[in-house]
């Protein structure tokens, strides 16, 4: 018995149209043709995306989409913090604004945020192959803009490091190390591209981007570590009474901070404090605290741990990726050889 399939509609012209035994075959043919059309359309769209961006391998684009997309989304969400005295002041951890609301460190946080956010956005364009190949002038100009913004942002980070999230030695050391390795990576990337060593330039630029991206990973890690601190037991931090007073007033708590921290009260006999004496109080680190100082103490303790974990993950992760992509390094090494030969290098 002959059947004629009418296009992709799945309709079967059959004299025994009401024969139930033919229906499963008709449905399977319909599903087959529909799946074929959908798969073909999907592959066409995917190939178009790869063609526009310039990626030759799908897994490279997927990795770029995950990491660069995460960095881009995080940066966009932080653009509101360019309003330093408004959105940033109200969005930062309790106690942070005490050190940054005026003077030297306000300049530092303004420099850092005002340069690192546009730097992160511009950096993403450097990793799009179609821009590197078709917009060479933009790629080169963008490189110098990124380096300038990046160095200024690192200077701003060092300016605020002394009191960032409590200013513990672990935080100061981590910030200093992150500034050192990221700046060194950018410097090595620039040096190697000037020497036409493209495979080395790629490796150092990837390292620089991954090191910068550790700031994104800190956020979920800090959420985890802050809860771990609550679960493990009771932890305490030392805050100056002036900092506690400022924090309570900033969050407009209607009662005096002396209710929770009586040790900050002036001497009852009316005597003055010794010169250079800075009264302090013990603050419980509690993410579910009833007042802002406790929440700020918890975030300060968790930040250092999260920062070190994020740096470790990104430092190791980028080296693993470089080891898993040796063919790309070999290909770029051959390109470097040809360009060095054309440039007249004695030992390309």
CSV table of C-alpha atoms in Angstrom, one decimal, residues 19-207:
chain,number,residue,atom,x,y,z
A,19,UNK,CA,-6.2,2.2,9.6
A,20,UNK,CA,-4.7,2.6,13.1
A,21,UNK,CA,-1.5,0.7,12.2
A,22,UNK,CA,-0.3,3.5,10.0
A,23,UNK,CA,-0.5,6.3,12.6
A,24,UNK,CA,2.6,5.5,14.6
A,25,UNK,CA,4.6,5.5,11.4
A,26,UNK,CA,3.1,8.9,10.4
A,27,UNK,CA,3.9,10.4,13.8
A,28,UNK,CA,7.5,9.2,13.7
A,29,UNK,CA,8.0,10.6,10.2
A,30,UNK,CA,6.5,13.9,11.3
A,31,UNK,CA,8.8,14.1,14.4
A,32,UNK,CA,11.8,13.1,12.3
A,33,UNK,CA,11.3,16.0,9.8
A,34,UNK,CA,10.5,18.5,12.5
A,35,UNK,CA,13.6,17.6,14.4
A,36,UNK,CA,15.7,17.8,11.3
A,37,UNK,CA,14.4,21.3,10.5
A,38,UNK,CA,14.9,22.4,14.1
A,39,UNK,CA,18.4,21.0,14.2
A,40,UNK,CA,19.3,22.6,10.9
A,41,UNK,CA,18.0,26.0,12.0
A,42,UNK,CA,19.9,25.7,15.3
A,43,UNK,CA,23.1,24.8,13.6
A,44,UNK,CA,22.7,27.7,11.2
A,45,UNK,CA,22.2,30.2,14.1
A,46,UNK,CA,25.1,28.7,16.0
A,47,UNK,CA,27.4,28.9,13.0
A,48,UNK,CA,26.3,32.5,12.4
A,49,UNK,CA,27.2,33.4,16.0
A,50,UNK,CA,30.6,31.8,15.6
A,51,UNK,CA,31.1,33.6,12.3
A,52,UNK,CA,30.2,37.0,13.8
A,53,UNK,CA,32.4,36.6,16.9
A,54,UNK,CA,35.3,34.9,15.0
A,55,UNK,CA,35.6,31.8,17.1
A,56,UNK,CA,36.5,28.7,15.2
A,57,UNK,CA,35.8,26.2,17.9
A,58,UNK,CA,32.5,25.9,19.8
A,59,UNK,CA,34.1,25.2,23.2
A,60,UNK,CA,36.1,28.4,23.0
A,61,UNK,CA,33.0,30.4,22.5
A,62,UNK,CA,31.2,28.6,25.3
A,63,UNK,CA,34.1,29.3,27.7
A,64,UNK,CA,34.2,32.9,26.5
A,65,UNK,CA,30.4,33.3,27.0
A,66,UNK,CA,30.6,31.8,30.6
A,67,UNK,CA,33.6,33.8,31.9
A,68,UNK,CA,33.4,37.0,29.9
A,69,UNK,CA,29.7,37.0,30.2
A,70,UNK,CA,29.9,36.7,34.0
A,71,UNK,CA,32.5,39.5,34.2
A,72,UNK,CA,30.3,41.7,31.9
A,73,UNK,CA,27.2,41.1,33.9
A,74,UNK,CA,28.9,41.7,37.2
A,75,UNK,CA,30.4,44.9,35.9
A,76,UNK,CA,27.1,46.2,34.6
A,77,UNK,CA,25.5,45.5,38.0
A,78,UNK,CA,28.3,47.6,39.7
A,79,UNK,CA,28.1,50.6,37.4
A,80,UNK,CA,25.6,52.1,39.9
A,81,UNK,CA,28.4,52.3,42.4
A,82,UNK,CA,30.0,55.1,40.4
A,83,UNK,CA,27.6,57.2,42.5
A,84,UNK,CA,30.1,57.1,45.4
A,85,UNK,CA,28.3,59.1,48.0
A,86,UNK,CA,24.9,57.6,47.1
A,87,UNK,CA,24.5,54.0,45.8
A,88,UNK,CA,28.0,52.9,46.8
A,89,UNK,CA,27.8,54.3,50.3
A,90,UNK,CA,24.5,52.6,51.0
A,91,UNK,CA,25.4,49.4,49.3
A,92,UNK,CA,28.8,48.7,50.8
A,93,UNK,CA,29.3,46.6,54.0
A,94,UNK,CA,28.5,48.3,57.3
A,95,UNK,CA,31.6,50.1,58.6
A,96,UNK,CA,33.3,50.4,55.2
A,97,UNK,CA,32.0,53.9,54.6
A,98,UNK,CA,33.5,55.1,57.9
A,99,UNK,CA,37.0,55.0,56.4
A,100,UNK,CA,36.0,56.0,52.9
A,101,UNK,CA,33.6,58.9,53.3
A,102,UNK,CA,36.3,61.5,53.3
A,103,UNK,CA,39.9,62.2,52.6
A,104,UNK,CA,42.6,60.0,51.2
A,105,UNK,CA,40.6,56.8,51.0
A,106,UNK,CA,37.6,58.5,49.4
A,107,UNK,CA,39.9,59.5,46.5
A,108,UNK,CA,41.2,55.9,46.4
A,109,UNK,CA,37.7,54.3,46.1
A,110,UNK,CA,36.7,56.9,43.5
A,111,UNK,CA,39.8,56.2,41.4
A,112,UNK,CA,39.4,52.4,41.8
A,113,UNK,CA,35.7,52.2,40.8
A,114,UNK,CA,35.9,54.9,38.2
A,115,UNK,CA,38.6,53.1,36.3
A,116,UNK,CA,38.2,49.3,36.9
A,117,UNK,CA,34.6,49.2,35.8
A,118,UNK,CA,35.2,50.7,32.3
A,119,UNK,CA,38.4,48.7,32.1
A,120,UNK,CA,36.6,45.4,32.7
A,121,UNK,CA,34.1,46.2,29.9
A,122,UNK,CA,36.8,47.2,27.4
A,123,UNK,CA,38.9,44.1,28.3
A,124,UNK,CA,36.1,41.8,27.1
A,125,UNK,CA,36.4,43.2,23.5
A,126,UNK,CA,40.1,42.3,23.5
A,127,UNK,CA,39.2,38.6,23.5
A,128,UNK,CA,36.8,38.6,20.6
A,129,UNK,CA,38.7,37.2,17.6
A,130,UNK,CA,36.7,39.1,15.0
A,131,UNK,CA,37.6,42.4,16.6
A,132,UNK,CA,41.3,41.4,16.8
A,133,UNK,CA,41.4,40.5,13.1
A,134,UNK,CA,39.0,43.1,11.5
A,135,UNK,CA,39.4,46.1,13.8
A,136,UNK,CA,43.2,46.1,14.4
A,137,UNK,CA,43.4,49.8,15.1
A,138,UNK,CA,40.6,49.6,17.8
A,139,UNK,CA,42.3,46.6,19.3
A,140,UNK,CA,45.6,48.4,19.7
A,141,UNK,CA,44.1,51.7,21.0
A,142,UNK,CA,41.9,49.8,23.4
A,143,UNK,CA,45.0,48.0,24.7
A,144,UNK,CA,46.6,51.2,25.9
A,145,UNK,CA,43.4,52.5,27.4
A,146,UNK,CA,43.0,49.3,29.3
A,147,UNK,CA,46.5,49.3,30.6
A,148,UNK,CA,46.1,52.9,31.8
A,149,UNK,CA,42.8,52.4,33.5
A,150,UNK,CA,44.1,49.1,35.0
A,151,UNK,CA,47.2,50.7,36.6
A,152,UNK,CA,45.1,53.6,38.0
A,153,UNK,CA,42.6,51.2,39.5
A,154,UNK,CA,45.3,49.2,41.2
A,155,UNK,CA,46.7,52.4,42.7
A,156,UNK,CA,43.2,53.1,44.0
A,157,UNK,CA,43.0,49.6,45.5
A,158,UNK,CA,46.2,50.0,47.3
A,159,UNK,CA,45.0,53.4,48.7
A,160,UNK,CA,42.0,51.7,50.4
A,161,UNK,CA,43.6,48.4,51.3
A,162,UNK,CA,44.6,49.5,54.8
A,163,UNK,CA,41.0,49.5,56.0
A,164,UNK,CA,39.2,47.4,53.4
A,165,UNK,CA,36.8,45.0,55.1
A,166,UNK,CA,38.4,45.6,58.5
A,167,UNK,CA,41.9,46.0,57.2
A,168,UNK,CA,43.2,42.7,58.6
A,169,UNK,CA,46.6,41.5,57.6
A,170,UNK,CA,45.1,38.7,55.5
A,171,UNK,CA,43.0,41.2,53.5
A,172,UNK,CA,45.9,43.6,53.0
A,173,UNK,CA,48.3,40.8,51.9
A,174,UNK,CA,45.7,39.4,49.5
A,175,UNK,CA,45.0,42.7,47.9
A,176,UNK,CA,48.7,43.5,47.6
A,177,UNK,CA,49.3,40.1,46.0
A,178,UNK,CA,46.4,40.4,43.6
A,179,UNK,CA,47.7,43.8,42.5
A,180,UNK,CA,51.2,42.4,42.1
A,181,UNK,CA,50.3,39.4,40.0
A,182,UNK,CA,47.7,41.1,37.9
A,183,UNK,CA,50.0,44.1,37.1
A,184,UNK,CA,52.9,41.8,36.3
A,185,UNK,CA,50.6,39.8,34.0
A,186,UNK,CA,49.6,42.9,32.1
A,187,UNK,CA,53.2,44.0,31.9
A,188,UNK,CA,54.3,40.6,30.5
A,189,UNK,CA,51.5,40.6,28.0
A,190,UNK,CA,52.5,44.0,26.7
A,191,UNK,CA,56.2,43.0,26.6
A,192,UNK,CA,55.5,39.8,24.6
A,193,UNK,CA,53.2,41.4,22.1
A,194,UNK,CA,55.9,44.0,21.4
A,195,UNK,CA,58.3,41.1,20.8
A,196,UNK,CA,55.8,39.5,18.5
A,197,UNK,CA,55.5,36.5,20.8
A,198,UNK,CA,51.8,36.0,20.3
A,199,UNK,CA,51.4,32.7,22.1
A,200,UNK,CA,53.0,34.2,25.3
A,201,UNK,CA,50.9,37.3,24.9
A,202,UNK,CA,47.7,35.2,24.9
A,203,UNK,CA,48.8,33.3,28.0
A,204,UNK,CA,49.6,36.4,30.0
A,205,UNK,CA,46.4,38.2,28.9
A,206,UNK,CA,44.4,35.2,30.0
A,207,UNK,CA,46.1,35.2,33.3
